[in-house]
């Protein structure tokens, strides 16, 4: 298993480019199931989860071409024939977001067999709201040896109020509704930019959608959708991770090719911590403003402070003067990074959903273990300011959602390299 070796102490200086958003690309790739025509997606990030999605779609009979040439990060997907509308457990167990094919599959073919996604490090991650919505749209759902099988002649539009705000739940049912008979009205929807990005693709494919990006979405079902070409949004979580990297190292970093309007909560919080931020049209510059000041965060659905930035912010809070509280409202177990940060010298205590960080504490290099995607990013950020050389194990978690992470950081002065297993292949 690959490891990272990170020597702390260098301020990050220069320009770092943001890739396309994994959490936009995944639903948009699934949306190609809704048509027999070709769908072309640009600005696709070269990350493990995208490769997993390619395997998943191909296993169902889709033709998927994935190119990462210098000039292009593009995928061509054609689901002319879906010979095997099954999301197999071997693939689903490696990526929960596979459940995003459920809505499109049943809308397009009238049948879907999807392995029930297990939980993951950060929580149980149920999909009961996806299922409840599809049943309200007329699907019959049975459970069969760990698989969920959904059937219908044709989905019917429904009025659905989500019990909880769910990003992929909103995306799954939005895709299903585009081919349902009649109108669907969804309330208490997720407002994340990834939902809006998906709706833009679906509209380009001929779907009739109003209100994406707000809590209420209205869809008029149509009988067919056609192909389209769409450029995926920049990844706001990758951009946010780099902003914190610039802040924690006391550098001067220009985070380029991003969408600043998706970063409002984080930018406002960093300014409260005393960080200097200059916002451009497609870039954000972060500079040290002297000693970091402690400040509390509570994760909320968009446009609140994103749960996917909580672990990264906690690393920054260890370097701020004073006490910061970090409250995680979205997932029940998203403090896996805390014990590793404590092993590096951080002073953090947990009570229920709130971690209390007492700073500033110098961090020491150590051998640490990555547990999930964003916890891994948090440990890299801590290692960038730790004294000495930190070894991070199981960086395959990080490879799921960050494209060329170590190369991008090295390009702005970080001392970070990847180390393959002594006996492992590259
Ligand atoms: C999406 O996950 C993202 N993944 C996550 O990013 C992100 O953390 C999360 O949204 C919250 O913003 C993708 O988009 C692929 P939810 P999702 O459904 O949709 C509960 C990353 O790091 N819930 O919005 O699975 C759920 O347990 C990943 O890139 C139900 O109870 O999250 C959670 O407590 C991690 N029943 C809350 O809702 C359901 O049917 C929000 O989950 C669905 C969700």
Tab-separated table of C-alpha atoms and ligand atoms in Angstrom:
chain	number	residue	atom	x	y	z
A	1	UNK	CA	0.000	0.000	0.000
A	2	UNK	CA	1.349	3.427	-0.965
A	3	UNK	CA	2.503	5.836	1.680
A	4	UNK	CA	3.268	9.560	1.683
A	5	UNK	CA	6.448	10.931	3.234
A	6	UNK	CA	6.016	14.602	4.191
A	7	UNK	CA	8.681	16.861	5.705
A	8	UNK	CA	7.093	19.890	7.362
A	9	UNK	CA	8.230	23.494	7.511
A	10	UNK	CA	7.876	24.923	4.003
A	11	UNK	CA	5.395	27.758	3.369
A	12	UNK	CA	3.453	27.033	0.153
A	13	UNK	CA	4.137	29.670	-2.501
A	14	UNK	CA	2.828	30.049	-6.043
A	15	UNK	CA	-0.213	28.849	-8.004
A	16	UNK	CA	-2.007	25.513	-7.615
A	17	UNK	CA	-4.708	24.389	-10.045
A	18	UNK	CA	-8.023	22.837	-8.990
A	19	UNK	CA	-9.429	19.835	-10.903
A	20	UNK	CA	-13.035	18.958	-11.690
A	21	UNK	CA	-15.352	17.995	-8.834
A	22	UNK	CA	-15.508	14.244	-8.096
A	23	UNK	CA	-18.926	14.726	-6.484
A	24	UNK	CA	-20.268	16.373	-9.633
A	25	UNK	CA	-18.654	13.918	-12.035
A	26	UNK	CA	-20.121	10.851	-10.298
A	27	UNK	CA	-23.829	11.808	-10.664
A	28	UNK	CA	-23.195	13.271	-14.133
A	29	UNK	CA	-21.639	9.994	-15.316
A	30	UNK	CA	-24.640	8.123	-13.892
A	31	UNK	CA	-26.965	10.499	-15.772
A	32	UNK	CA	-25.660	9.069	-19.071
A	33	UNK	CA	-27.736	5.960	-18.265
A	34	UNK	CA	-30.857	8.026	-18.969
A	35	UNK	CA	-30.226	8.197	-22.737
A	36	UNK	CA	-29.066	5.898	-25.549
A	37	UNK	CA	-27.115	8.797	-27.034
A	38	UNK	CA	-23.519	9.716	-26.227
A	39	UNK	CA	-22.853	12.012	-23.261
A	40	UNK	CA	-19.521	13.863	-23.175
A	41	UNK	CA	-18.246	15.224	-19.856
A	42	UNK	CA	-15.212	17.513	-19.609
A	43	UNK	CA	-13.010	18.507	-16.662
A	44	UNK	CA	-13.317	14.999	-15.188
A	45	UNK	CA	-10.800	14.513	-12.323
A	46	UNK	CA	-8.315	11.656	-12.613
A	47	UNK	CA	-9.181	10.010	-9.297
A	48	UNK	CA	-9.924	6.445	-8.206
A	49	UNK	CA	-13.667	6.950	-7.729
A	50	UNK	CA	-14.059	7.980	-11.381
A	51	UNK	CA	-12.287	4.799	-12.480
A	52	UNK	CA	-14.648	2.841	-10.223
A	53	UNK	CA	-17.642	4.544	-11.857
A	54	UNK	CA	-16.230	3.692	-15.289
A	55	UNK	CA	-15.987	0.008	-14.279
A	56	UNK	CA	-19.532	0.116	-12.888
A	57	UNK	CA	-21.074	1.584	-16.050
A	58	UNK	CA	-19.057	-0.729	-18.302
A	59	UNK	CA	-20.189	-3.757	-16.263
A	60	UNK	CA	-23.789	-2.819	-17.085
A	61	UNK	CA	-23.129	-2.646	-20.820
A	62	UNK	CA	-22.180	0.997	-21.321
A	63	UNK	CA	-19.338	2.081	-23.585
A	64	UNK	CA	-17.118	4.387	-21.511
A	65	UNK	CA	-14.016	6.106	-22.851
A	66	UNK	CA	-11.955	8.008	-20.289
A	67	UNK	CA	-9.123	10.283	-21.490
A	68	UNK	CA	-6.694	12.309	-19.409
A	69	UNK	CA	-4.490	13.862	-22.059
A	70	UNK	CA	-2.776	17.150	-21.245
A	71	UNK	CA	-5.509	19.150	-22.973
A	72	UNK	CA	-8.421	17.051	-21.830
A	73	UNK	CA	-9.907	15.332	-18.849
A	74	UNK	CA	-12.878	13.990	-20.751
A	75	UNK	CA	-15.174	10.995	-20.778
A	76	UNK	CA	-17.466	9.792	-23.553
A	77	UNK	CA	-20.262	7.567	-22.262
A	78	UNK	CA	-22.800	5.744	-24.436
A	79	UNK	CA	-25.467	3.583	-22.816
A	80	UNK	CA	-27.105	2.443	-26.048
A	81	UNK	CA	-27.804	-0.990	-24.593
A	82	UNK	CA	-27.768	-1.747	-20.870
A	83	UNK	CA	-27.407	-5.505	-21.128
A	84	UNK	CA	-26.943	-6.059	-17.408
A	85	UNK	CA	-28.621	-3.356	-15.248
A	86	UNK	CA	-26.941	-4.582	-12.074
A	87	UNK	CA	-24.589	-2.672	-9.761
A	88	UNK	CA	-22.546	-5.570	-8.436
A	89	UNK	CA	-21.425	-5.798	-4.807
A	90	UNK	CA	-17.735	-6.129	-5.757
A	91	UNK	CA	-17.898	-2.586	-7.137
A	92	UNK	CA	-20.489	-1.025	-4.809
A	93	UNK	CA	-18.528	-2.088	-1.717
A	94	UNK	CA	-15.618	0.068	-2.889
A	95	UNK	CA	-17.728	3.141	-3.578
A	96	UNK	CA	-21.067	3.947	-1.925
A	97	UNK	CA	-21.844	6.573	-4.545
A	98	UNK	CA	-22.580	3.614	-6.838
A	99	UNK	CA	-26.130	3.940	-5.470
A	100	UNK	CA	-26.422	6.939	-7.809
A	101	UNK	CA	-27.173	4.517	-10.672
A	102	UNK	CA	-30.360	3.343	-8.947
A	103	UNK	CA	-32.642	6.182	-10.064
A	104	UNK	CA	-31.343	6.419	-13.633
A	105	UNK	CA	-31.436	2.633	-14.136
A	106	UNK	CA	-35.054	2.180	-13.059
A	107	UNK	CA	-36.120	5.291	-14.976
A	108	UNK	CA	-34.459	4.084	-18.197
A	109	UNK	CA	-35.050	0.298	-18.052
A	110	UNK	CA	-37.814	-0.256	-15.488
A	111	UNK	CA	-35.557	-2.543	-13.492
A	112	UNK	CA	-32.487	-2.053	-11.290
A	113	UNK	CA	-30.509	-4.431	-9.119
A	114	UNK	CA	-28.096	-2.549	-6.873
A	115	UNK	CA	-26.018	-4.063	-4.092
A	116	UNK	CA	-26.938	-2.383	-0.855
A	117	UNK	CA	-24.018	-0.070	-0.031
A	118	UNK	CA	-22.397	-0.858	3.294
A	119	UNK	CA	-21.515	1.916	5.637
A	120	UNK	CA	-18.106	3.497	5.629
A	121	UNK	CA	-15.635	4.966	8.085
A	122	UNK	CA	-17.657	8.150	8.597
A	123	UNK	CA	-21.045	6.630	9.240
A	124	UNK	CA	-23.864	4.236	8.429
A	125	UNK	CA	-24.688	6.105	5.202
A	126	UNK	CA	-28.171	4.577	4.664
A	127	UNK	CA	-30.092	5.125	1.416
A	128	UNK	CA	-33.578	4.794	2.918
A	129	UNK	CA	-34.597	8.206	1.561
A	130	UNK	CA	-33.592	7.207	-1.990
A	131	UNK	CA	-35.748	4.082	-1.645
A	132	UNK	CA	-38.709	5.883	-0.054
A	133	UNK	CA	-38.709	8.375	-2.920
A	134	UNK	CA	-38.609	5.716	-5.640
A	135	UNK	CA	-41.464	3.837	-3.967
A	136	UNK	CA	-43.465	7.070	-3.901
A	137	UNK	CA	-42.795	7.257	-7.663
A	138	UNK	CA	-44.293	3.802	-8.160
A	139	UNK	CA	-41.299	1.477	-7.951
A	140	UNK	CA	-41.694	-1.840	-6.153
A	141	UNK	CA	-38.585	-2.625	-4.156
A	142	UNK	CA	-37.576	-6.069	-2.870
A	143	UNK	CA	-34.431	-7.104	-0.976
A	144	UNK	CA	-32.637	-10.171	-2.200
A	145	UNK	CA	-29.383	-11.496	-0.678
A	146	UNK	CA	-27.848	-8.077	-0.084
A	147	UNK	CA	-29.247	-6.605	-3.267
A	148	UNK	CA	-32.053	-4.137	-3.702
A	149	UNK	CA	-34.218	-4.851	-6.728
A	150	UNK	CA	-36.481	-2.086	-8.007
A	151	UNK	CA	-39.084	-2.595	-10.731
A	152	UNK	CA	-41.703	-0.457	-12.449
A	153	UNK	CA	-43.501	-0.169	-15.793
A	154	UNK	CA	-42.880	3.563	-15.740
A	155	UNK	CA	-42.185	5.851	-12.788
A	156	UNK	CA	-44.833	8.418	-12.004
A	157	UNK	CA	-44.161	11.969	-10.851
A	158	UNK	CA	-44.662	12.460	-7.093
A	159	UNK	CA	-44.583	15.125	-4.401
A	160	UNK	CA	-41.727	14.198	-2.071
A	161	UNK	CA	-40.560	16.044	1.023
A	162	UNK	CA	-37.146	14.709	2.103
A	163	UNK	CA	-37.107	13.785	5.812
A	164	UNK	CA	-33.428	14.820	5.847
A	165	UNK	CA	-31.397	16.830	3.378
A	166	UNK	CA	-29.479	14.302	1.280
A	167	UNK	CA	-27.152	15.215	-1.598
A	168	UNK	CA	-27.105	11.940	-3.526
A	169	UNK	CA	-30.718	11.294	-2.503
A	170	UNK	CA	-31.708	14.546	-4.211
A	171	UNK	CA	-29.544	13.657	-7.235
A	172	UNK	CA	-30.849	10.087	-7.513
A	173	UNK	CA	-34.524	11.102	-7.447
A	174	UNK	CA	-33.928	14.143	-9.667
A	175	UNK	CA	-32.520	11.825	-12.341
A	176	UNK	CA	-35.403	9.372	-11.887
A	177	UNK	CA	-37.992	12.150	-12.214
A	178	UNK	CA	-36.682	13.366	-15.581
A	179	UNK	CA	-38.216	10.305	-17.324
A	180	UNK	CA	-41.203	9.808	-14.997
A	181	UNK	CA	-44.773	10.330	-16.218
A	182	UNK	CA	-46.026	13.756	-15.111
A	183	UNK	CA	-44.694	16.300	-12.677
A	184	UNK	CA	-42.529	15.744	-9.593
A	185	UNK	CA	-42.176	18.250	-6.775
A	186	UNK	CA	-39.281	17.734	-4.363
A	187	UNK	CA	-39.014	19.725	-1.135
A	188	UNK	CA	-36.248	19.959	1.475
A	189	UNK	CA	-33.745	19.213	-1.309
A	190	UNK	CA	-29.971	19.518	-1.078
A	191	UNK	CA	-28.723	22.830	-2.477
A	192	UNK	CA	-25.099	21.770	-3.030
A	193	UNK	CA	-23.428	23.045	-6.239
A	194	UNK	CA	-23.091	19.412	-7.328
A	195	UNK	CA	-26.905	19.185	-7.534
A	196	UNK	CA	-26.984	22.323	-9.679
A	197	UNK	CA	-24.211	20.964	-11.883
A	198	UNK	CA	-26.146	17.717	-12.444
A	199	UNK	CA	-29.339	19.672	-13.217
A	200	UNK	CA	-27.432	21.696	-15.823
A	201	UNK	CA	-26.374	18.493	-17.585
A	202	UNK	CA	-29.886	16.989	-17.375
A	203	UNK	CA	-31.372	20.190	-18.820
A	204	UNK	CA	-28.847	20.054	-21.673
A	205	UNK	CA	-30.090	16.488	-22.259
A	206	UNK	CA	-33.669	17.778	-22.615
A	207	UNK	CA	-34.952	17.458	-19.051
A	208	UNK	CA	-37.408	20.038	-17.716
A	209	UNK	CA	-36.167	21.130	-14.274
A	210	UNK	CA	-36.842	24.250	-12.196
A	211	UNK	CA	-35.331	25.245	-8.869
A	212	UNK	CA	-32.081	23.248	-8.788
A	213	UNK	CA	-29.843	24.807	-6.137
A	214	UNK	CA	-32.842	25.749	-3.996
A	215	UNK	CA	-34.721	23.641	-1.456
A	216	UNK	CA	-37.613	23.074	-3.887
A	217	UNK	CA	-37.172	21.400	-7.277
A	218	UNK	CA	-39.935	20.859	-9.838
A	219	UNK	CA	-39.490	18.376	-12.713
A	220	UNK	CA	-41.776	17.769	-15.723
A	221	UNK	CA	-41.097	14.198	-16.894
A	222	UNK	CA	-40.344	13.628	-20.590
A	223	UNK	CA	-40.402	10.423	-22.644
A	224	UNK	CA	-36.781	10.519	-23.814
A	225	UNK	CA	-33.541	12.364	-23.181
A	226	UNK	CA	-30.799	12.968	-25.736
A	227	UNK	CA	-27.020	13.235	-25.545
A	228	UNK	CA	-25.156	16.363	-24.460
A	229	UNK	CA	-21.717	17.762	-23.751
A	230	UNK	CA	-21.107	19.294	-20.302
A	231	UNK	CA	-18.150	20.698	-18.358
A	232	UNK	CA	-17.944	19.610	-14.725
A	233	UNK	CA	-17.651	22.300	-12.011
A	234	UNK	CA	-14.301	22.849	-10.244
A	235	UNK	CA	-13.948	20.838	-7.038
A	236	UNK	CA	-14.825	23.170	-4.148
A	237	UNK	CA	-13.501	20.756	-1.531
A	238	UNK	CA	-10.132	20.349	-3.260
A	239	UNK	CA	-9.990	24.170	-3.558
A	240	UNK	CA	-10.849	24.534	0.128
A	241	UNK	CA	-8.202	21.973	1.092
A	242	UNK	CA	-5.560	24.008	-0.771
A	243	UNK	CA	-6.733	27.263	0.854
A	244	UNK	CA	-6.149	25.687	4.250
A	245	UNK	CA	-2.774	24.348	3.054
A	246	UNK	CA	-1.737	27.921	2.208
A	247	UNK	CA	-3.049	29.232	5.535
A	248	UNK	CA	-1.573	26.521	7.782
A	249	UNK	CA	1.909	26.828	6.239
A	250	UNK	CA	1.885	30.660	6.407
A	251	UNK	CA	2.440	30.818	2.670
A	252	UNK	CA	1.177	32.879	-0.232
A	253	UNK	CA	-0.859	30.558	-2.438
A	254	UNK	CA	-3.038	31.294	-5.449
A	255	UNK	CA	-5.716	28.603	-5.797
A	256	UNK	CA	-6.588	28.757	-9.493
A	257	UNK	CA	-9.388	27.357	-11.726
A	258	UNK	CA	-11.863	27.306	-8.842
A	259	UNK	CA	-15.361	28.762	-8.293
A	260	UNK	CA	-15.051	31.263	-5.396
A	261	UNK	CA	-18.832	31.586	-5.011
A	262	UNK	CA	-18.931	27.948	-3.847
A	263	UNK	CA	-16.411	28.691	-1.077
A	264	UNK	CA	-18.267	31.392	0.863
A	265	UNK	CA	-18.521	29.689	4.254
A	266	UNK	CA	-14.865	28.613	4.277
A	267	UNK	CA	-13.518	31.977	3.075
A	268	UNK	CA	-15.517	33.808	5.733
A	269	UNK	CA	-14.218	31.432	8.432
A	270	UNK	CA	-10.591	31.770	7.295
A	271	UNK	CA	-10.923	35.566	7.447
A	272	UNK	CA	-12.233	35.231	11.024
A	273	UNK	CA	-9.057	33.242	11.768
A	274	UNK	CA	-7.014	36.236	10.596
A	275	UNK	CA	-6.001	34.810	7.214
A	276	UNK	CA	-5.672	37.266	4.315
A	277	UNK	CA	-7.910	36.292	1.379
A	278	UNK	CA	-8.174	37.945	-2.051
A	279	UNK	CA	-11.085	36.667	-4.159
A	280	UNK	CA	-10.836	36.765	-7.972
A	281	UNK	CA	-13.259	35.561	-10.658
A	282	UNK	CA	-11.826	32.028	-10.906
A	283	UNK	CA	-9.096	32.046	-8.272
A	284	UNK	CA	-8.565	32.804	-4.588
A	285	UNK	CA	-5.275	33.987	-3.076
A	286	UNK	CA	-4.528	33.057	0.537
A	287	UNK	CA	-1.758	34.662	2.583
A	288	UNK	CA	-0.690	34.594	6.184
A	289	UNK	CA	-2.063	37.453	8.261
A	290	UNK	CA	0.196	36.705	11.236
A	291	UNK	CA	-0.856	34.474	14.138
A	292	UNK	CA	-3.957	32.377	13.427
A	293	UNK	CA	-6.907	33.076	15.718
A	294	UNK	CA	-9.188	30.312	17.066
A	295	UNK	CA	-12.734	30.196	15.685
A	296	UNK	CA	-15.598	27.694	16.026
A	297	UNK	CA	-17.281	25.786	13.171
A	298	UNK	CA	-20.489	23.775	12.909
A	299	UNK	CA	-20.952	21.701	9.756
A	300	UNK	CA	-24.209	22.288	7.913
A	301	UNK	CA	-25.676	21.533	4.516
A	302	UNK	CA	-24.722	23.987	1.729
A	303	UNK	CA	-24.287	26.932	1.888
A	304	UNK	CA	-23.190	26.293	5.499
A	305	UNK	CA	-19.710	25.125	6.464
A	306	UNK	CA	-19.179	21.855	4.530
A	307	UNK	CA	-18.722	18.599	6.422
A	308	UNK	CA	-16.144	17.660	3.770
A	309	UNK	CA	-13.943	20.510	5.050
A	310	UNK	CA	-14.299	19.711	8.775
A	311	UNK	CA	-11.225	17.500	9.123
A	312	UNK	CA	-9.047	19.920	7.180
A	313	UNK	CA	-10.226	22.855	9.311
A	314	UNK	CA	-9.447	20.924	12.485
A	315	UNK	CA	-5.801	20.615	11.405
A	316	UNK	CA	-5.709	24.402	10.971
A	317	UNK	CA	-7.350	24.937	14.367
A	318	UNK	CA	-4.454	23.114	16.075
A	319	UNK	CA	-2.221	25.981	14.889
A	320	UNK	CA	-4.540	28.787	16.021
A	321	UNK	CA	-4.106	30.672	19.293
A	322	UNK	CA	-7.030	29.816	21.581
A	323	UNK	CA	-9.815	27.256	21.770
A	324	UNK	CA	-11.885	26.261	18.716
A	325	UNK	CA	-14.906	23.977	18.823
A	326	UNK	CA	-15.690	21.773	15.783
A	327	UNK	CA	-19.242	20.410	15.698
A	328	UNK	CA	-20.070	17.726	13.117
A	329	UNK	CA	-23.803	17.749	12.407
A	330	UNK	CA	-23.944	15.685	9.205
A	331	UNK	CA	-22.191	12.367	9.916
A	332	UNK	CA	-22.080	10.389	13.133
A	333	UNK	CA	-18.474	9.258	12.999
A	334	UNK	CA	-16.417	11.850	11.208
A	335	UNK	CA	-13.709	12.374	13.845
A	336	UNK	CA	-11.403	9.525	12.737
A	337	UNK	CA	-8.609	12.050	12.131
A	338	UNK	CA	-8.670	13.278	15.758
A	339	UNK	CA	-6.679	10.434	17.318
A	340	UNK	CA	-4.018	10.728	14.607
A	341	UNK	CA	-3.753	14.501	15.116
A	342	UNK	CA	-3.391	13.902	18.876
A	343	UNK	CA	-0.557	11.457	18.145
A	344	UNK	CA	1.162	14.334	16.316
A	345	UNK	CA	0.840	16.549	19.402
A	346	UNK	CA	-2.563	18.214	18.983
A	347	UNK	CA	-4.676	18.958	22.065
A	348	UNK	CA	-8.208	17.805	21.169
A	349	UNK	CA	-11.040	16.389	23.269
A	350	UNK	CA	-14.342	15.019	21.981
A	351	UNK	CA	-17.755	15.205	23.592
A	352	UNK	CA	-20.565	13.810	21.450
A	353	UNK	CA	-20.603	15.628	18.124
A	354	UNK	CA	-18.202	18.358	19.250
A	355	UNK	CA	-14.409	18.311	19.279
A	356	UNK	CA	-12.619	21.005	21.288
A	357	UNK	CA	-9.223	22.026	19.903
A	358	UNK	CA	-6.825	23.916	22.179
A	359	UNK	CA	-4.087	25.678	20.214
A	360	UNK	CA	-1.501	26.581	19.334
A	361	UNK	CA	0.339	23.233	19.735
A	362	UNK	CA	3.527	22.456	17.818
A	363	UNK	CA	3.000	19.265	15.796
A	364	UNK	CA	5.576	16.495	15.669
A	365	UNK	CA	6.144	14.136	12.782
A	366	UNK	CA	4.868	10.612	13.329
A	367	UNK	CA	3.754	7.483	11.492
A	368	UNK	CA	-0.001	8.013	10.974
A	369	UNK	CA	-2.857	6.091	9.363
A	370	UNK	CA	-5.345	7.471	6.853
A	371	UNK	CA	-8.926	6.277	7.440
A	372	UNK	CA	-11.092	8.105	4.893
A	373	UNK	CA	-10.770	10.657	2.125
A	374	UNK	CA	-10.956	13.935	4.031
A	375	UNK	CA	-9.250	12.644	7.183
A	376	UNK	CA	-6.300	11.790	4.912
A	377	UNK	CA	-6.207	15.382	3.641
A	378	UNK	CA	-6.281	16.633	7.235
A	379	UNK	CA	-3.218	14.537	8.131
A	380	UNK	CA	-1.289	15.824	5.102
A	381	UNK	CA	-2.059	19.404	6.181
A	382	UNK	CA	-0.826	18.651	9.701
A	383	UNK	CA	2.309	17.005	8.300
A	384	UNK	CA	3.072	20.133	6.258
A	385	UNK	CA	3.707	22.026	9.526
A	386	UNK	CA	4.985	19.172	11.700
A	387	UNK	CA	8.580	19.088	12.816
A	388	UNK	CA	10.400	16.380	10.838
A	389	UNK	CA	9.210	13.677	8.473
A	390	UNK	CA	5.692	12.232	8.799
A	391	UNK	CA	4.810	8.905	7.166
A	392	UNK	CA	1.160	8.578	6.139
A	393	UNK	CA	-0.064	5.043	5.475
A	394	UNK	CA	-3.080	3.923	3.360
A	395	UNK	CA	-3.074	6.983	1.097
A	396	UNK	CA	-5.331	5.045	-1.288
A	397	UNK	CA	-8.124	6.760	0.650
A	398	UNK	CA	-6.805	10.098	-0.562
A	399	UNK	CA	-6.366	8.892	-4.137
A	400	UNK	CA	-10.144	8.404	-4.299
A	401	UNK	CA	-10.830	12.133	-4.462
A	402	UNK	CA	-7.667	14.181	-5.025
A	403	UNK	CA	-5.991	14.249	-8.440
A	404	UNK	CA	-2.156	14.222	-8.408
A	405	UNK	CA	-2.281	15.550	-4.825
A	406	UNK	CA	1.406	15.205	-4.002
A	407	UNK	CA	2.531	16.588	-7.387
A	408	UNK	CA	0.330	19.659	-7.011
A	409	UNK	CA	1.608	20.336	-3.471
A	410	UNK	CA	5.257	19.730	-4.505
A	411	UNK	CA	4.724	22.272	-7.284
A	412	UNK	CA	4.232	25.004	-4.663
A	413	UNK	CA	7.093	23.984	-2.376
A	414	UNK	CA	5.802	21.147	-0.190
A	415	UNK	CA	8.291	18.405	0.638
A	416	UNK	CA	6.028	15.421	-0.094
A	417	UNK	CA	6.659	12.191	-1.972
A	418	UNK	CA	4.854	8.898	-2.512
A	419	UNK	CA	6.532	5.684	-1.372
A	420	UNK	CA	5.306	2.395	-2.797
A	421	UNK	CA	5.433	-0.802	-0.768
A	422	UNK	CA	8.976	-2.093	-0.501
A	423	UNK	CA	7.791	-5.325	-2.083
A	424	UNK	CA	4.747	-3.881	-3.805
A	425	UNK	CA	4.406	-2.937	-7.423
A	426	UNK	CA	4.504	0.803	-8.181
B	1	LIG	C1	-22.541	13.329	-0.399
B	1	LIG	O1	-22.702	12.091	0.262
B	1	LIG	C2	-21.061	13.426	-0.749
B	1	LIG	N1	-20.709	12.316	-1.649
B	1	LIG	C3	-20.232	13.355	0.522
B	1	LIG	O2	-18.868	13.529	0.156
B	1	LIG	C4	-20.637	14.502	1.444
B	1	LIG	O3	-19.933	14.410	2.650
B	1	LIG	C5	-22.154	14.422	1.714
B	1	LIG	O4	-22.883	14.427	0.473
B	1	LIG	C6	-22.645	15.593	2.553
B	1	LIG	O5	-22.353	16.804	1.900
B	1	LIG	C7	-21.039	12.410	-2.950
B	1	LIG	O6	-21.638	13.371	-3.401
B	1	LIG	C8	-20.628	11.260	-3.824
B	1	LIG	P1	-26.026	12.711	2.276
B	1	LIG	P2	-24.195	11.525	0.537
B	1	LIG	O7	-26.989	11.754	1.667
B	1	LIG	O8	-25.117	12.001	-0.503
B	1	LIG	C9	-28.218	10.798	5.993
B	1	LIG	C10	-16.571	13.111	0.175
B	1	LIG	O9	-15.768	13.249	1.081
B	1	LIG	N2	-29.006	10.041	5.005
B	1	LIG	O10	-26.159	14.164	1.953
B	1	LIG	O11	-24.067	10.059	0.769
B	1	LIG	C11	-26.749	10.423	5.986
B	1	LIG	O12	-26.528	9.288	6.804
B	1	LIG	C12	-17.927	12.488	0.444
B	1	LIG	O13	-16.393	13.487	-1.018
B	1	LIG	C13	-30.029	9.206	5.454
B	1	LIG	O14	-30.275	9.095	6.642
B	1	LIG	O15	-24.552	12.246	1.901
B	1	LIG	C14	-26.093	11.671	6.533
B	1	LIG	O16	-26.160	11.656	7.938
B	1	LIG	C15	-18.012	11.927	1.852
B	1	LIG	N3	-30.747	8.501	4.538
B	1	LIG	C16	-26.967	12.800	5.991
B	1	LIG	O17	-28.209	12.191	5.618
B	1	LIG	C17	-30.510	8.601	3.184
B	1	LIG	O18	-31.218	7.945	2.399
B	1	LIG	C18	-26.396	13.492	4.757
B	1	LIG	O19	-26.015	12.478	3.855
B	1	LIG	C19	-29.477	9.456	2.758
B	1	LIG	C20	-28.737	10.165	3.671
